[in-house]
Amino acid sequence: AQRVTQPEKLLSVFKGAPVELKCNYSYSGSPELFWYVQYSRQRLQLLLRHISRESIKGFTADLNKGETSFHLKKPFAQEEDSAMYYCALLQGGSEKLVFGKGTKLTVNP
Amino acid sequence: KAGVTQTPRYLIKTRGQQVTLSCSPISGHRSVSWYQQTPGQGLQFLFEYFSETQRNKGNFPGRFSGRQFSNSRSEMNVSTLELGDSALYLCASSHNRVDSSTDTQYFGPGTRLTVL
């Protein structure tokens, strides 16, 4: 069965420090992975997807099939990065997203 | 262009009642998915509709149902409400997944359902 695990419910860092939000997945197939973000009082929105290999707002994420991981990284955190981050896996051939439980990132000044 | 809209935004019902939630997708989007978000279970997929047909269904009881209209607007219905149905219900819309590298699910603000 597909599963997405985000081991940290809460993560707190200081402004300017590197940040890494962990995501591990279980999927018998070629995974399509995403990071979604929800800022305070805003709707859930796509941050980035592995297939496009892009950097958004300074965040990057690399798919490691050997470790079944898709960790989200940013070298220098900013206060405006404080939000809930969800890792999600798209079930093959469908629109069904399987979400992790989320990590609340707080960037302190 | 306008984003995904959901109505109502807040709803209070009592056990045993039924409820209907509405979702209007982004213009041109033909796929609408529904998710339930609770503190304990997180975000869970309910079902997805495309061109008025249910294409995928999550692991929810038959009390949860939905439909999609010819204009792609979608409704979900929950009958015989239980306390555990209290949640934020999100819908998301997207184009047909012809080009998965650019297709994106856009989420609405959600409907907060409270069952007393």
mmCIF file of C-alpha atoms in Angstrom:
data_model
loop_
_atom_site.group_PDB
_atom_site.id
_atom_site.type_symbol
_atom_site.label_atom_id
_atom_site.label_comp_id
_atom_site.label_asym_id
_atom_site.label_seq_id
_atom_site.Cartn_x
_atom_site.Cartn_y
_atom_site.Cartn_z
ATOM 1 C CA ALA A 1 0.000 0.000 0.000
ATOM 2 C CA GLN A 2 1.116 3.538 -0.664
ATOM 3 C CA ARG A 3 2.256 5.441 2.356
ATOM 4 C CA VAL A 4 3.948 8.771 2.982
ATOM 5 C CA THR A 5 5.733 9.374 6.265
ATOM 6 C CA GLN A 6 6.825 12.728 7.617
ATOM 7 C CA PRO A 7 8.593 11.872 10.873
ATOM 8 C CA GLU A 8 8.636 15.396 12.316
ATOM 9 C CA LYS A 9 5.352 17.017 13.341
ATOM 10 C CA LEU A 10 7.137 20.175 14.391
ATOM 11 C CA LEU A 11 10.395 21.734 13.229
ATOM 12 C CA SER A 12 11.833 24.963 14.522
ATOM 13 C CA VAL A 13 14.883 26.748 13.111
ATOM 14 C CA PHE A 14 16.372 30.217 13.235
ATOM 15 C CA LYS A 15 16.337 32.611 10.320
ATOM 16 C CA GLY A 16 19.301 32.009 8.048
ATOM 17 C CA ALA A 17 19.793 28.425 9.194
ATOM 18 C CA PRO A 18 19.462 25.470 6.796
ATOM 19 C CA VAL A 19 16.263 23.519 6.964
ATOM 20 C CA GLU A 20 15.399 19.978 5.909
ATOM 21 C CA LEU A 21 11.910 18.517 6.087
ATOM 22 C CA LYS A 22 11.965 14.767 5.816
ATOM 23 C CA CYS A 23 9.645 12.642 3.718
ATOM 24 C CA ASN A 24 9.772 8.904 3.144
ATOM 25 C CA TYR A 25 7.412 6.967 0.957
ATOM 26 C CA SER A 26 6.294 3.442 0.271
ATOM 27 C CA TYR A 27 5.112 2.719 -3.254
ATOM 28 C CA SER A 28 5.433 -0.253 -5.560
ATOM 29 C CA GLY A 29 6.024 1.550 -8.791
ATOM 30 C CA SER A 30 7.553 4.694 -10.177
ATOM 31 C CA PRO A 31 6.513 7.420 -7.734
ATOM 32 C CA GLU A 32 5.385 10.913 -8.551
ATOM 33 C CA LEU A 33 6.049 13.089 -5.510
ATOM 34 C CA PHE A 34 5.072 16.573 -4.470
ATOM 35 C CA TRP A 35 5.501 19.050 -1.665
ATOM 36 C CA TYR A 36 2.480 21.143 -0.763
ATOM 37 C CA VAL A 37 2.536 24.112 1.588
ATOM 38 C CA GLN A 38 -0.156 25.816 3.618
ATOM 39 C CA TYR A 39 0.630 29.261 4.982
ATOM 40 C CA SER A 40 -1.418 30.629 7.848
ATOM 41 C CA ARG A 41 -5.011 31.341 6.778
ATOM 42 C CA GLN A 42 -4.273 30.368 3.173
ATOM 43 C CA ARG A 43 -5.264 27.390 1.129
ATOM 44 C CA LEU A 44 -3.109 24.382 0.384
ATOM 45 C CA GLN A 45 -0.874 25.022 -2.624
ATOM 46 C CA LEU A 46 1.733 23.170 -4.612
ATOM 47 C CA LEU A 47 5.304 24.078 -3.736
ATOM 48 C CA LEU A 48 7.187 21.765 -6.045
ATOM 49 C CA ARG A 49 7.106 18.405 -7.757
ATOM 50 C CA HIS A 50 9.993 16.023 -8.297
ATOM 51 C CA ILE A 51 9.382 15.566 -11.989
ATOM 52 C CA SER A 52 10.164 19.191 -12.808
ATOM 53 C CA ARG A 53 13.367 19.277 -10.717
ATOM 54 C CA GLU A 54 12.923 22.987 -10.065
ATOM 55 C CA SER A 55 13.698 25.255 -7.145
ATOM 56 C CA ILE A 56 10.783 27.245 -5.752
ATOM 57 C CA LYS A 57 11.296 29.985 -3.153
ATOM 58 C CA GLY A 58 14.773 28.558 -2.599
ATOM 59 C CA PHE A 59 13.449 25.075 -1.788
ATOM 60 C CA THR A 60 14.637 21.963 -3.554
ATOM 61 C CA ALA A 61 13.773 18.310 -3.175
ATOM 62 C CA ASP A 62 15.540 15.324 -4.652
ATOM 63 C CA LEU A 63 13.936 11.967 -5.142
ATOM 64 C CA ASN A 64 16.142 9.187 -3.753
ATOM 65 C CA LYS A 65 14.650 5.912 -4.906
ATOM 66 C CA GLY A 66 17.224 3.854 -3.014
ATOM 67 C CA GLU A 67 16.253 5.423 0.298
ATOM 68 C CA THR A 68 12.624 6.021 -0.820
ATOM 69 C CA SER A 69 12.930 9.606 0.306
ATOM 70 C CA PHE A 70 11.966 13.013 -0.991
ATOM 71 C CA HIS A 71 13.336 15.449 1.566
ATOM 72 C CA LEU A 72 12.686 19.177 1.184
ATOM 73 C CA LYS A 73 15.669 21.461 1.713
ATOM 74 C CA LYS A 74 16.484 25.135 1.873
ATOM 75 C CA PRO A 75 19.949 26.454 2.650
ATOM 76 C CA PHE A 76 18.850 29.662 4.402
ATOM 77 C CA ALA A 77 15.419 29.709 6.030
ATOM 78 C CA GLN A 78 13.346 32.891 6.082
ATOM 79 C CA GLU A 79 10.598 33.879 8.524
ATOM 80 C CA GLU A 80 8.046 33.794 5.696
ATOM 81 C CA ASP A 81 8.792 30.088 5.242
ATOM 82 C CA SER A 82 6.880 29.355 8.441
ATOM 83 C CA ALA A 83 3.982 27.116 7.382
ATOM 84 C CA MET A 84 2.640 23.564 7.283
ATOM 85 C CA TYR A 85 4.405 21.401 4.721
ATOM 86 C CA TYR A 86 2.900 18.246 3.307
ATOM 87 C CA CYS A 87 4.660 15.632 1.260
ATOM 88 C CA ALA A 88 2.358 13.810 -1.158
ATOM 89 C CA LEU A 89 2.534 10.886 -3.543
ATOM 90 C CA LEU A 90 0.356 10.592 -6.613
ATOM 91 C CA GLN A 91 -1.129 7.168 -7.120
ATOM 92 C CA GLY A 92 -0.260 5.994 -10.629
ATOM 93 C CA GLY A 93 -2.845 6.629 -13.309
ATOM 94 C CA SER A 94 -5.096 8.669 -11.050
ATOM 95 C CA GLU A 95 -5.593 12.014 -9.378
ATOM 96 C CA LYS A 96 -5.422 10.449 -5.922
ATOM 97 C CA LEU A 97 -2.850 12.130 -3.715
ATOM 98 C CA VAL A 98 -1.629 10.277 -0.645
ATOM 99 C CA PHE A 99 -0.469 12.826 1.908
ATOM 100 C CA GLY A 100 1.877 12.632 4.836
ATOM 101 C CA LYS A 101 0.656 14.010 8.165
ATOM 102 C CA GLY A 102 2.566 17.229 7.635
ATOM 103 C CA THR A 103 5.389 19.119 9.339
ATOM 104 C CA LYS A 104 4.846 22.506 10.905
ATOM 105 C CA LEU A 105 7.906 24.624 10.241
ATOM 106 C CA THR A 106 8.571 27.647 12.403
ATOM 107 C CA VAL A 107 11.375 29.999 11.465
ATOM 108 C CA ASN A 108 12.351 32.162 14.399
ATOM 109 C CA PRO A 109 13.869 35.637 13.995
ATOM 110 C CA LYS B 1 -8.562 33.488 -13.179
ATOM 111 C CA ALA B 2 -10.759 32.671 -10.211
ATOM 112 C CA GLY B 3 -9.617 29.872 -7.940
ATOM 113 C CA VAL B 4 -11.506 26.868 -6.652
ATOM 114 C CA THR B 5 -14.479 27.920 -4.576
ATOM 115 C CA GLN B 6 -16.326 25.913 -1.963
ATOM 116 C CA THR B 7 -19.647 26.587 -0.298
ATOM 117 C CA PRO B 8 -20.583 26.851 2.424
ATOM 118 C CA ARG B 9 -17.397 27.671 4.283
ATOM 119 C CA TYR B 10 -18.774 26.591 7.655
ATOM 120 C CA LEU B 11 -21.515 24.191 8.579
ATOM 121 C CA ILE B 12 -22.900 22.862 11.849
ATOM 122 C CA LYS B 13 -25.072 19.760 11.831
ATOM 123 C CA THR B 14 -26.302 17.224 14.349
ATOM 124 C CA ARG B 15 -25.826 13.490 14.335
ATOM 125 C CA GLY B 16 -28.076 11.653 11.933
ATOM 126 C CA GLN B 17 -28.564 14.573 9.585
ATOM 127 C CA GLN B 18 -27.216 14.741 6.080
ATOM 128 C CA VAL B 19 -25.168 17.452 4.419
ATOM 129 C CA THR B 20 -24.270 18.558 0.911
ATOM 130 C CA LEU B 21 -21.092 20.454 0.125
ATOM 131 C CA SER B 22 -20.386 22.209 -3.145
ATOM 132 C CA CYS B 23 -17.214 22.801 -5.134
ATOM 133 C CA SER B 24 -16.741 24.974 -8.219
ATOM 134 C CA PRO B 25 -13.496 24.175 -10.044
ATOM 135 C CA ILE B 26 -11.253 26.541 -11.920
ATOM 136 C CA SER B 27 -12.697 27.318 -15.317
ATOM 137 C CA GLY B 28 -11.587 24.680 -17.820
ATOM 138 C CA HIS B 29 -10.704 22.082 -15.218
ATOM 139 C CA ARG B 30 -12.583 18.823 -15.636
ATOM 140 C CA SER B 31 -11.264 16.822 -12.705
ATOM 141 C CA VAL B 32 -12.493 17.429 -9.168
ATOM 142 C CA SER B 33 -11.170 15.542 -6.163
ATOM 143 C CA TRP B 34 -12.382 15.625 -2.570
ATOM 144 C CA TYR B 35 -10.319 15.197 0.581
ATOM 145 C CA GLN B 36 -11.148 15.013 4.261
ATOM 146 C CA GLN B 37 -8.737 16.673 6.680
ATOM 147 C CA THR B 38 -8.780 15.851 10.397
ATOM 148 C CA PRO B 39 -6.159 16.370 13.127
ATOM 149 C CA GLY B 40 -5.862 12.646 13.700
ATOM 150 C CA GLN B 41 -5.888 11.224 10.189
ATOM 151 C CA GLY B 42 -4.567 14.168 8.219
ATOM 152 C CA LEU B 43 -5.572 14.544 4.571
ATOM 153 C CA GLN B 44 -7.418 11.561 3.153
ATOM 154 C CA PHE B 45 -8.687 11.100 -0.376
ATOM 155 C CA LEU B 46 -12.443 10.656 -0.696
ATOM 156 C CA PHE B 47 -13.116 10.447 -4.428
ATOM 157 C CA GLU B 48 -12.420 12.006 -7.797
ATOM 158 C CA TYR B 49 -14.749 12.913 -10.634
ATOM 159 C CA PHE B 50 -13.926 13.550 -14.250
ATOM 160 C CA SER B 51 -16.490 14.373 -16.907
ATOM 161 C CA GLU B 52 -19.347 13.491 -14.556
ATOM 162 C CA THR B 53 -17.914 10.036 -13.794
ATOM 163 C CA GLN B 54 -16.350 8.842 -10.580
ATOM 164 C CA ARG B 55 -12.867 7.652 -11.508
ATOM 165 C CA ASN B 56 -11.380 6.882 -8.121
ATOM 166 C CA LYS B 57 -12.686 6.283 -4.640
ATOM 167 C CA GLY B 58 -10.971 6.250 -1.264
ATOM 168 C CA ASN B 59 -11.664 4.046 1.722
ATOM 169 C CA PHE B 60 -14.733 5.750 3.106
ATOM 170 C CA PRO B 61 -18.137 4.231 3.894
ATOM 171 C CA GLY B 62 -21.018 4.473 1.467
ATOM 172 C CA ARG B 63 -22.478 7.343 3.506
ATOM 173 C CA PHE B 64 -20.034 9.516 1.575
ATOM 174 C CA SER B 65 -21.070 10.096 -1.992
ATOM 175 C CA GLY B 66 -20.575 12.654 -4.681
ATOM 176 C CA ARG B 67 -21.455 13.723 -8.146
ATOM 177 C CA GLN B 68 -20.275 16.038 -10.860
ATOM 178 C CA PHE B 69 -22.346 18.140 -13.187
ATOM 179 C CA SER B 70 -21.826 18.914 -16.866
ATOM 180 C CA ASN B 71 -20.209 22.249 -15.978
ATOM 181 C CA SER B 72 -17.665 20.331 -13.809
ATOM 182 C CA ARG B 73 -19.078 21.658 -10.549
ATOM 183 C CA SER B 74 -19.166 18.929 -7.944
ATOM 184 C CA GLU B 75 -21.093 18.144 -4.809
ATOM 185 C CA MET B 76 -20.403 15.697 -2.057
ATOM 186 C CA ASN B 77 -23.025 14.358 0.278
ATOM 187 C CA VAL B 78 -22.670 12.764 3.668
ATOM 188 C CA SER B 79 -25.721 10.991 5.022
ATOM 189 C CA THR B 80 -26.444 9.923 8.595
ATOM 190 C CA LEU B 81 -23.768 12.148 10.027
ATOM 191 C CA GLU B 82 -21.561 10.882 12.833
ATOM 192 C CA LEU B 83 -19.452 12.856 15.289
ATOM 193 C CA GLY B 84 -16.322 11.553 13.558
ATOM 194 C CA ASP B 85 -17.346 13.235 10.326
ATOM 195 C CA SER B 86 -16.377 16.590 11.796
ATOM 196 C CA ALA B 87 -13.559 17.746 9.557
ATOM 197 C CA LEU B 88 -12.368 20.189 6.958
ATOM 198 C CA TYR B 89 -13.461 19.010 3.525
ATOM 199 C CA LEU B 90 -11.254 20.163 0.692
ATOM 200 C CA CYS B 91 -11.823 19.930 -2.990
ATOM 201 C CA ALA B 92 -9.187 20.246 -5.662
ATOM 202 C CA SER B 93 -9.471 20.694 -9.401
ATOM 203 C CA SER B 94 -7.109 20.001 -12.270
ATOM 204 C CA HIS B 95 -6.967 19.563 -16.014
ATOM 205 C CA ASN B 96 -6.975 16.162 -17.594
ATOM 206 C CA ARG B 97 -3.677 14.503 -16.759
ATOM 207 C CA VAL B 98 -2.418 14.454 -20.323
ATOM 208 C CA ASP B 99 0.795 16.232 -19.348
ATOM 209 C CA SER B 100 1.603 15.141 -15.838
ATOM 210 C CA SER B 101 4.716 17.309 -15.687
ATOM 211 C CA THR B 102 2.605 20.446 -15.604
ATOM 212 C CA ASP B 103 -0.799 19.321 -14.408
ATOM 213 C CA THR B 104 -1.470 20.613 -10.915
ATOM 214 C CA GLN B 105 -4.235 20.125 -8.398
ATOM 215 C CA TYR B 106 -5.496 23.454 -7.097
ATOM 216 C CA PHE B 107 -7.202 23.360 -3.734
ATOM 217 C CA GLY B 108 -10.177 25.284 -2.476
ATOM 218 C CA PRO B 109 -10.382 26.908 0.972
ATOM 219 C CA GLY B 110 -12.420 24.037 2.371
ATOM 220 C CA THR B 111 -15.737 23.608 4.161
ATOM 221 C CA ARG B 112 -15.467 23.233 7.930
ATOM 222 C CA LEU B 113 -18.132 20.725 9.034
ATOM 223 C CA THR B 114 -18.932 20.359 12.704
ATOM 224 C CA VAL B 115 -21.209 17.531 13.805
ATOM 225 C CA LEU B 116 -22.790 17.910 17.230
#
